[in-house]
Amino acid sequence: MVEFVMSVNNTELRLRPEEIGSVIVNKLKHTAEANLSAPVTKVVMSVPAEFNPLQRNYTKKAASLTGLEVFRVINEPTAAALAYGLHTKPSLQNVMVVDLGGGTLDVSLLNVQGGMFLTQAMAGNNHLGGQDFNLRLYNHILENIATQFNRRLTHKEDLQSVRLGVENLKISLTSQSSTNVVIPLQSFGPDVVYKTVITRSEFEKLNEDLFEKVLVPIKTVLKTIELPKEEVDEIVLVGGSTRIPKVRELIGEFFGKDPNTSVDPELAVAMGVSVQAGIIGGMWPLKVSAVELPTSVKKIQIS
């Protein structure tokens, strides 16, 4: 049994993962109740597609510790497909789900037909995401500061200001071709400010090799089941890092068609889980609950 040992007010606490998880679930429960003005007693949850039965059971246990009844646990790619409404199409479809978040990349290929979901293949990179793109930009700015002021920035608070500035900069570049950077450097002097302009093309050049890595698990999944890319009917995007224009461009160029971006990628999984809950509760226009067919597919890890 895995336990985490913590010291709180000189008292040793031993906590299991499901107990820590229950704190997060409980916070979500109370937030939902505050917005709904009604008690929440039942829940549908999503987990990474590669979770095994033990991991799924502990996810359920985390919820049950808060008094919630778990109706169903579904895979995150299935939830994303539900959010995009792909369960409503009667014909069989091959759906590629590309999930690029802050630190990981997961790619899944699903067969979807009228509420039936089958995971065909999975691949991913657990060391690729928005944080990596940020780091390239962060190091670039630190080099510029060192060149401009002829000294290295080492002050922790100023370094944190740069990190925050980098995140805001990356977000701005998703909708703008260039953006101004203004970062006060208190350790260099009370009135010292670093100013520059970063372009989207500059950001893309800094991360060129990392962006290309996004295609590797996509190609791996297709090769695993010997499916031509032309036979992928829908490409749906999940995770905040799929907002980056270059990521969308590379995926679109590879498949010869634009990915489906009709749903907020950061909310897609949550929306899909809500759709599943609505189906189970009889509030969604689908007579039969979405069903995930059993599969023994293992996720292929790519470094």
mmCIF file of C-alpha atoms in Angstrom:
data_model
loop_
_atom_site.group_PDB
_atom_site.id
_atom_site.type_symbol
_atom_site.label_atom_id
_atom_site.label_comp_id
_atom_site.label_asym_id
_atom_site.label_seq_id
_atom_site.Cartn_x
_atom_site.Cartn_y
_atom_site.Cartn_z
ATOM 1 C CA MET A 1 0.000 0.000 0.000
ATOM 2 C CA VAL A 2 1.376 3.401 -1.048
ATOM 3 C CA GLU A 3 1.399 6.105 1.612
ATOM 4 C CA PHE A 4 2.677 9.659 1.771
ATOM 5 C CA VAL A 5 4.177 10.840 5.050
ATOM 6 C CA MET A 6 3.569 14.470 5.994
ATOM 7 C CA SER A 7 4.367 16.540 9.034
ATOM 8 C CA VAL A 8 1.686 19.012 10.141
ATOM 9 C CA ASN A 9 2.195 20.989 13.356
ATOM 10 C CA ASN A 10 4.845 18.486 14.452
ATOM 11 C CA THR A 11 2.373 15.645 13.928
ATOM 12 C CA GLU A 12 3.163 12.881 11.443
ATOM 13 C CA LEU A 13 0.350 12.112 9.028
ATOM 14 C CA ARG A 14 0.200 9.105 6.728
ATOM 15 C CA LEU A 15 -2.037 9.619 3.713
ATOM 16 C CA ARG A 16 -2.986 7.243 0.919
ATOM 17 C CA PRO A 17 -3.390 8.532 -2.661
ATOM 18 C CA GLU A 18 -7.161 8.028 -2.592
ATOM 19 C CA GLU A 19 -7.388 10.151 0.558
ATOM 20 C CA ILE A 20 -5.519 12.985 -1.143
ATOM 21 C CA GLY A 21 -7.725 12.540 -4.192
ATOM 22 C CA SER A 22 -10.834 12.729 -2.041
ATOM 23 C CA VAL A 23 -9.805 16.214 -0.856
ATOM 24 C CA ILE A 24 -9.741 17.407 -4.477
ATOM 25 C CA VAL A 25 -13.043 15.693 -5.310
ATOM 26 C CA ASN A 26 -14.634 17.148 -2.177
ATOM 27 C CA LYS A 27 -13.569 20.650 -3.232
ATOM 28 C CA LEU A 28 -15.157 20.097 -6.653
ATOM 29 C CA LYS A 29 -18.295 18.743 -5.005
ATOM 30 C CA HIS A 30 -18.740 21.821 -2.815
ATOM 31 C CA THR A 31 -17.990 24.155 -5.743
ATOM 32 C CA ALA A 32 -20.650 22.419 -7.844
ATOM 33 C CA GLU A 33 -23.169 22.590 -4.996
ATOM 34 C CA ALA A 34 -22.535 26.311 -4.579
ATOM 35 C CA ASN A 35 -23.273 26.918 -8.260
ATOM 36 C CA LEU A 36 -26.225 24.526 -8.461
ATOM 37 C CA SER A 37 -27.760 25.497 -5.119
ATOM 38 C CA ALA A 38 -28.496 21.800 -4.652
ATOM 39 C CA PRO A 39 -26.708 18.815 -3.089
ATOM 40 C CA VAL A 40 -24.499 16.647 -5.294
ATOM 41 C CA THR A 41 -24.722 12.950 -4.429
ATOM 42 C CA LYS A 42 -23.896 11.132 -7.670
ATOM 43 C CA VAL A 43 -21.025 11.518 -10.113
ATOM 44 C CA VAL A 44 -19.572 10.391 -13.435
ATOM 45 C CA MET A 45 -15.780 10.530 -13.556
ATOM 46 C CA SER A 46 -13.120 10.377 -16.266
ATOM 47 C CA VAL A 47 -9.640 8.867 -16.100
ATOM 48 C CA PRO A 48 -6.700 8.478 -18.520
ATOM 49 C CA ALA A 49 -7.428 5.714 -21.006
ATOM 50 C CA GLU A 50 -4.420 3.666 -19.851
ATOM 51 C CA PHE A 51 -5.677 3.388 -16.246
ATOM 52 C CA ASN A 52 -5.935 -0.241 -15.179
ATOM 53 C CA PRO A 53 -8.839 -1.656 -13.102
ATOM 54 C CA LEU A 54 -6.972 -1.045 -9.829
ATOM 55 C CA GLN A 55 -6.370 2.615 -10.652
ATOM 56 C CA ARG A 56 -10.010 3.019 -11.666
ATOM 57 C CA ASN A 57 -11.169 1.457 -8.413
ATOM 58 C CA TYR A 58 -9.032 3.833 -6.369
ATOM 59 C CA THR A 59 -10.442 6.740 -8.361
ATOM 60 C CA LYS A 60 -13.928 5.556 -7.379
ATOM 61 C CA LYS A 61 -12.789 5.187 -3.788
ATOM 62 C CA ALA A 62 -11.579 8.795 -3.706
ATOM 63 C CA ALA A 63 -15.089 9.886 -4.668
ATOM 64 C CA SER A 64 -16.833 7.506 -2.285
ATOM 65 C CA LEU A 65 -14.780 8.904 0.611
ATOM 66 C CA THR A 66 -16.604 12.193 0.021
ATOM 67 C CA GLY A 67 -20.007 10.507 0.076
ATOM 68 C CA LEU A 68 -20.466 10.444 -3.699
ATOM 69 C CA GLU A 69 -22.007 7.521 -5.560
ATOM 70 C CA VAL A 70 -19.987 6.828 -8.715
ATOM 71 C CA PHE A 71 -22.289 5.938 -11.601
ATOM 72 C CA ARG A 72 -19.565 5.403 -14.147
ATOM 73 C CA VAL A 73 -15.872 5.937 -14.870
ATOM 74 C CA ILE A 74 -15.110 6.675 -18.537
ATOM 75 C CA ASN A 75 -11.921 7.249 -20.478
ATOM 76 C CA GLU A 76 -10.861 10.834 -21.168
ATOM 77 C CA PRO A 77 -10.709 10.317 -24.976
ATOM 78 C CA THR A 78 -14.258 8.942 -24.868
ATOM 79 C CA ALA A 79 -15.343 11.975 -22.860
ATOM 80 C CA ALA A 80 -13.757 14.271 -25.450
ATOM 81 C CA ALA A 81 -15.565 12.490 -28.283
ATOM 82 C CA LEU A 82 -18.839 12.894 -26.384
ATOM 83 C CA ALA A 83 -18.181 16.624 -25.975
ATOM 84 C CA TYR A 84 -17.735 16.951 -29.726
ATOM 85 C CA GLY A 85 -21.049 15.145 -30.291
ATOM 86 C CA LEU A 86 -19.458 12.262 -32.192
ATOM 87 C CA HIS A 87 -21.683 9.732 -30.372
ATOM 88 C CA THR A 88 -24.689 11.082 -32.280
ATOM 89 C CA LYS A 89 -23.399 10.018 -35.688
ATOM 90 C CA PRO A 90 -24.800 6.610 -36.758
ATOM 91 C CA SER A 91 -22.001 5.651 -39.158
ATOM 92 C CA LEU A 92 -18.760 4.117 -37.925
ATOM 93 C CA GLN A 93 -16.052 6.720 -37.525
ATOM 94 C CA ASN A 94 -12.344 6.639 -36.799
ATOM 95 C CA VAL A 95 -11.653 9.442 -34.331
ATOM 96 C CA MET A 96 -8.175 10.637 -33.380
ATOM 97 C CA VAL A 97 -8.040 12.369 -29.987
ATOM 98 C CA VAL A 98 -4.920 14.484 -29.442
ATOM 99 C CA ASP A 99 -4.543 15.578 -25.818
ATOM 100 C CA LEU A 100 -1.671 18.014 -25.264
ATOM 101 C CA GLY A 101 -1.641 19.616 -21.837
ATOM 102 C CA GLY A 102 0.874 21.268 -19.570
ATOM 103 C CA GLY A 103 3.237 18.336 -19.247
ATOM 104 C CA THR A 104 2.018 15.338 -21.229
ATOM 105 C CA LEU A 105 0.864 14.326 -24.707
ATOM 106 C CA ASP A 106 -1.631 11.500 -25.215
ATOM 107 C CA VAL A 107 -3.000 10.295 -28.538
ATOM 108 C CA SER A 108 -5.850 7.804 -28.865
ATOM 109 C CA LEU A 109 -7.658 6.354 -31.859
ATOM 110 C CA LEU A 110 -11.296 5.449 -31.252
ATOM 111 C CA ASN A 111 -13.922 3.639 -33.275
ATOM 112 C CA VAL A 112 -17.168 5.475 -32.585
ATOM 113 C CA GLN A 113 -20.619 4.412 -33.712
ATOM 114 C CA GLY A 114 -23.928 5.454 -32.199
ATOM 115 C CA GLY A 115 -22.803 5.601 -28.585
ATOM 116 C CA MET A 116 -20.361 2.668 -28.818
ATOM 117 C CA PHE A 117 -16.681 3.463 -28.213
ATOM 118 C CA LEU A 118 -13.729 1.182 -28.864
ATOM 119 C CA THR A 119 -10.140 2.253 -28.195
ATOM 120 C CA GLN A 120 -8.014 0.959 -31.066
ATOM 121 C CA ALA A 121 -4.579 2.245 -30.086
ATOM 122 C CA MET A 122 -2.843 4.666 -27.713
ATOM 123 C CA ALA A 123 0.552 6.356 -27.670
ATOM 124 C CA GLY A 124 1.990 9.307 -25.847
ATOM 125 C CA ASN A 125 4.895 11.271 -24.475
ATOM 126 C CA ASN A 126 4.851 11.897 -20.729
ATOM 127 C CA HIS A 127 7.556 14.559 -21.061
ATOM 128 C CA LEU A 128 6.091 16.920 -23.643
ATOM 129 C CA GLY A 129 3.687 19.781 -23.039
ATOM 130 C CA GLY A 130 3.170 23.461 -22.416
ATOM 131 C CA GLN A 131 5.811 23.586 -19.687
ATOM 132 C CA ASP A 132 8.446 22.506 -22.194
ATOM 133 C CA PHE A 133 7.414 25.246 -24.631
ATOM 134 C CA ASN A 134 7.538 27.738 -21.772
ATOM 135 C CA LEU A 135 11.031 26.619 -20.775
ATOM 136 C CA ARG A 136 12.423 27.343 -24.238
ATOM 137 C CA LEU A 137 10.958 30.851 -24.123
ATOM 138 C CA TYR A 138 12.057 31.350 -20.514
ATOM 139 C CA ASN A 139 15.684 30.468 -21.306
ATOM 140 C CA HIS A 140 15.594 32.671 -24.399
ATOM 141 C CA ILE A 141 14.473 35.681 -22.383
ATOM 142 C CA LEU A 142 17.072 35.025 -19.674
ATOM 143 C CA GLU A 143 19.770 34.997 -22.350
ATOM 144 C CA ASN A 144 18.452 38.289 -23.729
ATOM 145 C CA ILE A 145 18.484 39.829 -20.243
ATOM 146 C CA ALA A 146 22.047 38.667 -19.662
ATOM 147 C CA THR A 147 23.115 40.203 -22.985
ATOM 148 C CA GLN A 148 21.238 43.474 -22.481
ATOM 149 C CA PHE A 149 22.323 44.104 -18.870
ATOM 150 C CA ASN A 150 25.646 42.263 -18.985
ATOM 151 C CA ARG A 151 24.757 40.148 -15.958
ATOM 152 C CA ARG A 152 22.838 36.991 -15.176
ATOM 153 C CA LEU A 153 19.457 37.152 -13.479
ATOM 154 C CA THR A 154 19.548 35.027 -10.311
ATOM 155 C CA HIS A 155 17.074 36.730 -7.964
ATOM 156 C CA LYS A 156 14.251 34.261 -7.180
ATOM 157 C CA GLU A 157 11.418 36.791 -7.247
ATOM 158 C CA ASP A 158 12.588 38.256 -10.534
ATOM 159 C CA LEU A 159 12.945 34.777 -12.015
ATOM 160 C CA GLN A 160 9.380 34.062 -10.963
ATOM 161 C CA SER A 161 8.280 37.288 -12.672
ATOM 162 C CA VAL A 162 9.919 36.032 -15.854
ATOM 163 C CA ARG A 163 8.111 32.682 -15.550
ATOM 164 C CA LEU A 164 4.756 34.397 -15.156
ATOM 165 C CA GLY A 165 5.574 36.721 -18.023
ATOM 166 C CA VAL A 166 6.438 33.763 -20.239
ATOM 167 C CA GLU A 167 3.092 32.056 -19.583
ATOM 168 C CA ASN A 168 1.176 35.231 -20.394
ATOM 169 C CA LEU A 169 3.336 35.742 -23.465
ATOM 170 C CA LYS A 170 2.626 32.246 -24.779
ATOM 171 C CA ILE A 171 -1.107 32.761 -24.313
ATOM 172 C CA SER A 172 -0.990 36.115 -26.105
ATOM 173 C CA LEU A 173 0.839 34.592 -29.065
ATOM 174 C CA THR A 174 -2.027 32.156 -29.686
ATOM 175 C CA SER A 175 -4.115 35.087 -30.952
ATOM 176 C CA GLN A 176 -1.484 37.707 -31.859
ATOM 177 C CA SER A 177 1.450 37.626 -34.249
ATOM 178 C CA SER A 178 3.627 39.524 -31.778
ATOM 179 C CA THR A 179 3.413 40.878 -28.245
ATOM 180 C CA ASN A 180 5.288 43.276 -25.998
ATOM 181 C CA VAL A 181 7.160 41.958 -22.984
ATOM 182 C CA VAL A 182 7.610 44.220 -19.962
ATOM 183 C CA ILE A 183 9.210 42.685 -16.853
ATOM 184 C CA PRO A 184 10.436 44.746 -13.868
ATOM 185 C CA LEU A 185 13.802 43.542 -12.560
ATOM 186 C CA GLN A 186 13.889 44.728 -8.962
ATOM 187 C CA SER A 187 17.210 43.034 -8.241
ATOM 188 C CA PHE A 188 18.857 45.135 -10.968
ATOM 189 C CA GLY A 189 17.528 48.399 -9.549
ATOM 190 C CA PRO A 190 14.242 50.054 -8.496
ATOM 191 C CA ASP A 191 13.486 51.422 -11.979
ATOM 192 C CA VAL A 192 15.035 48.723 -14.153
ATOM 193 C CA VAL A 193 12.611 47.135 -16.613
ATOM 194 C CA TYR A 194 13.290 44.573 -19.307
ATOM 195 C CA LYS A 195 11.387 45.333 -22.499
ATOM 196 C CA THR A 196 11.275 43.474 -25.786
ATOM 197 C CA VAL A 197 8.939 42.252 -28.512
ATOM 198 C CA ILE A 198 8.508 38.527 -29.145
ATOM 199 C CA THR A 199 6.906 37.332 -32.373
ATOM 200 C CA ARG A 200 4.933 34.159 -32.918
ATOM 201 C CA SER A 201 7.437 33.032 -35.543
ATOM 202 C CA GLU A 202 10.234 33.483 -33.004
ATOM 203 C CA PHE A 203 8.324 31.356 -30.476
ATOM 204 C CA GLU A 204 7.715 28.710 -33.128
ATOM 205 C CA LYS A 205 11.399 28.653 -34.102
ATOM 206 C CA LEU A 206 12.458 28.172 -30.468
ATOM 207 C CA ASN A 207 10.120 25.162 -30.160
ATOM 208 C CA GLU A 208 10.371 23.803 -33.699
ATOM 209 C CA ASP A 209 11.706 20.383 -32.724
ATOM 210 C CA LEU A 210 9.239 20.038 -29.844
ATOM 211 C CA PHE A 211 6.259 20.832 -32.049
ATOM 212 C CA GLU A 212 7.426 18.187 -34.531
ATOM 213 C CA LYS A 213 7.394 15.646 -31.683
ATOM 214 C CA VAL A 214 3.625 16.062 -31.420
ATOM 215 C CA LEU A 215 3.291 14.089 -34.664
ATOM 216 C CA VAL A 216 5.347 11.115 -33.426
ATOM 217 C CA PRO A 217 2.644 9.399 -31.306
ATOM 218 C CA ILE A 218 0.055 10.215 -33.980
ATOM 219 C CA LYS A 219 2.134 8.336 -36.547
ATOM 220 C CA THR A 220 2.789 5.554 -34.024
ATOM 221 C CA VAL A 221 -0.916 4.996 -33.396
ATOM 222 C CA LEU A 222 -1.688 4.832 -37.121
ATOM 223 C CA LYS A 223 1.215 2.462 -37.756
ATOM 224 C CA THR A 224 0.197 0.193 -34.878
ATOM 225 C CA ILE A 225 -3.177 -0.619 -36.421
ATOM 226 C CA GLU A 226 -2.049 -0.088 -40.029
ATOM 227 C CA LEU A 227 -4.626 2.621 -40.650
ATOM 228 C CA PRO A 228 -3.962 5.145 -43.447
ATOM 229 C CA LYS A 229 -4.244 8.705 -42.182
ATOM 230 C CA GLU A 230 -6.848 9.380 -44.894
ATOM 231 C CA GLU A 231 -9.230 7.019 -43.079
ATOM 232 C CA VAL A 232 -9.281 9.137 -39.916
ATOM 233 C CA ASP A 233 -12.678 10.860 -40.054
ATOM 234 C CA GLU A 234 -12.273 13.337 -37.181
ATOM 235 C CA ILE A 235 -9.325 14.797 -35.304
ATOM 236 C CA VAL A 236 -10.370 16.359 -32.004
ATOM 237 C CA LEU A 237 -8.151 18.430 -29.746
ATOM 238 C CA VAL A 238 -7.957 18.335 -25.954
ATOM 239 C CA GLY A 239 -5.742 20.296 -23.565
ATOM 240 C CA GLY A 240 -4.706 23.931 -23.430
ATOM 241 C CA SER A 241 -1.527 23.473 -25.475
ATOM 242 C CA THR A 242 -3.571 22.478 -28.547
ATOM 243 C CA ARG A 243 -4.540 26.162 -28.751
ATOM 244 C CA ILE A 244 -1.048 26.914 -30.082
ATOM 245 C CA PRO A 245 -1.512 27.754 -33.791
ATOM 246 C CA LYS A 246 1.610 25.853 -34.881
ATOM 247 C CA VAL A 247 0.385 22.669 -33.208
ATOM 248 C CA ARG A 248 -2.938 22.924 -35.018
ATOM 249 C CA GLU A 249 -1.178 23.751 -38.275
ATOM 250 C CA LEU A 250 1.125 20.715 -38.097
ATOM 251 C CA ILE A 251 -1.745 18.358 -37.289
ATOM 252 C CA GLY A 252 -3.865 19.824 -40.085
ATOM 253 C CA GLU A 253 -1.046 19.566 -42.621
ATOM 254 C CA PHE A 254 -0.342 15.947 -41.643
ATOM 255 C CA PHE A 255 -3.952 14.808 -42.093
ATOM 256 C CA GLY A 256 -4.739 17.130 -44.988
ATOM 257 C CA LYS A 257 -7.692 18.622 -43.123
ATOM 258 C CA ASP A 258 -8.262 20.862 -40.153
ATOM 259 C CA PRO A 259 -8.808 19.340 -36.716
ATOM 260 C CA ASN A 260 -12.194 19.866 -35.082
ATOM 261 C CA THR A 261 -11.873 22.889 -32.788
ATOM 262 C CA SER A 262 -15.554 23.542 -32.082
ATOM 263 C CA VAL A 263 -15.135 22.780 -28.355
ATOM 264 C CA ASP A 264 -12.902 24.579 -25.857
ATOM 265 C CA PRO A 265 -9.994 22.089 -25.603
ATOM 266 C CA GLU A 266 -9.501 22.801 -21.899
ATOM 267 C CA LEU A 267 -13.149 21.982 -21.164
ATOM 268 C CA ALA A 268 -13.702 19.128 -23.615
ATOM 269 C CA VAL A 269 -13.229 16.273 -21.149
ATOM 270 C CA ALA A 270 -15.336 17.937 -18.450
ATOM 271 C CA MET A 271 -18.074 18.666 -20.990
ATOM 272 C CA GLY A 272 -17.991 15.074 -22.212
ATOM 273 C CA VAL A 273 -18.353 13.733 -18.683
ATOM 274 C CA SER A 274 -21.317 16.068 -18.235
ATOM 275 C CA VAL A 275 -22.892 14.693 -21.420
ATOM 276 C CA GLN A 276 -22.429 11.135 -20.121
ATOM 277 C CA ALA A 277 -24.022 12.107 -16.794
ATOM 278 C CA GLY A 278 -26.904 13.685 -18.689
ATOM 279 C CA ILE A 279 -27.396 10.529 -20.742
ATOM 280 C CA ILE A 280 -27.457 8.337 -17.619
ATOM 281 C CA GLY A 281 -29.817 10.750 -15.882
ATOM 282 C CA GLY A 282 -32.195 10.831 -18.839
ATOM 283 C CA MET A 283 -31.563 14.515 -19.555
ATOM 284 C CA TRP A 284 -29.702 14.032 -22.844
ATOM 285 C CA PRO A 285 -31.299 13.070 -26.192
ATOM 286 C CA LEU A 286 -29.669 9.652 -26.474
ATOM 287 C CA LYS A 287 -31.760 6.660 -25.500
ATOM 288 C CA VAL A 288 -28.870 4.358 -24.681
ATOM 289 C CA SER A 289 -25.928 5.301 -22.446
ATOM 290 C CA ALA A 290 -22.596 5.583 -24.218
ATOM 291 C CA VAL A 291 -20.744 2.287 -23.868
ATOM 292 C CA GLU A 292 -16.993 1.692 -23.900
ATOM 293 C CA LEU A 293 -16.218 -1.715 -25.356
ATOM 294 C CA PRO A 294 -13.565 -3.695 -23.454
ATOM 295 C CA THR A 295 -10.073 -3.538 -24.902
ATOM 296 C CA SER A 296 -6.616 -4.819 -23.999
ATOM 297 C CA VAL A 297 -4.808 -1.990 -25.791
ATOM 298 C CA LYS A 298 -1.694 -0.755 -24.015
ATOM 299 C CA LYS A 299 -0.353 2.775 -24.303
ATOM 300 C CA ILE A 300 2.902 3.025 -26.247
ATOM 301 C CA GLN A 301 5.276 5.337 -24.395
ATOM 302 C CA ILE A 302 7.455 7.612 -26.511
ATOM 303 C CA SER A 303 10.326 9.594 -25.029
#
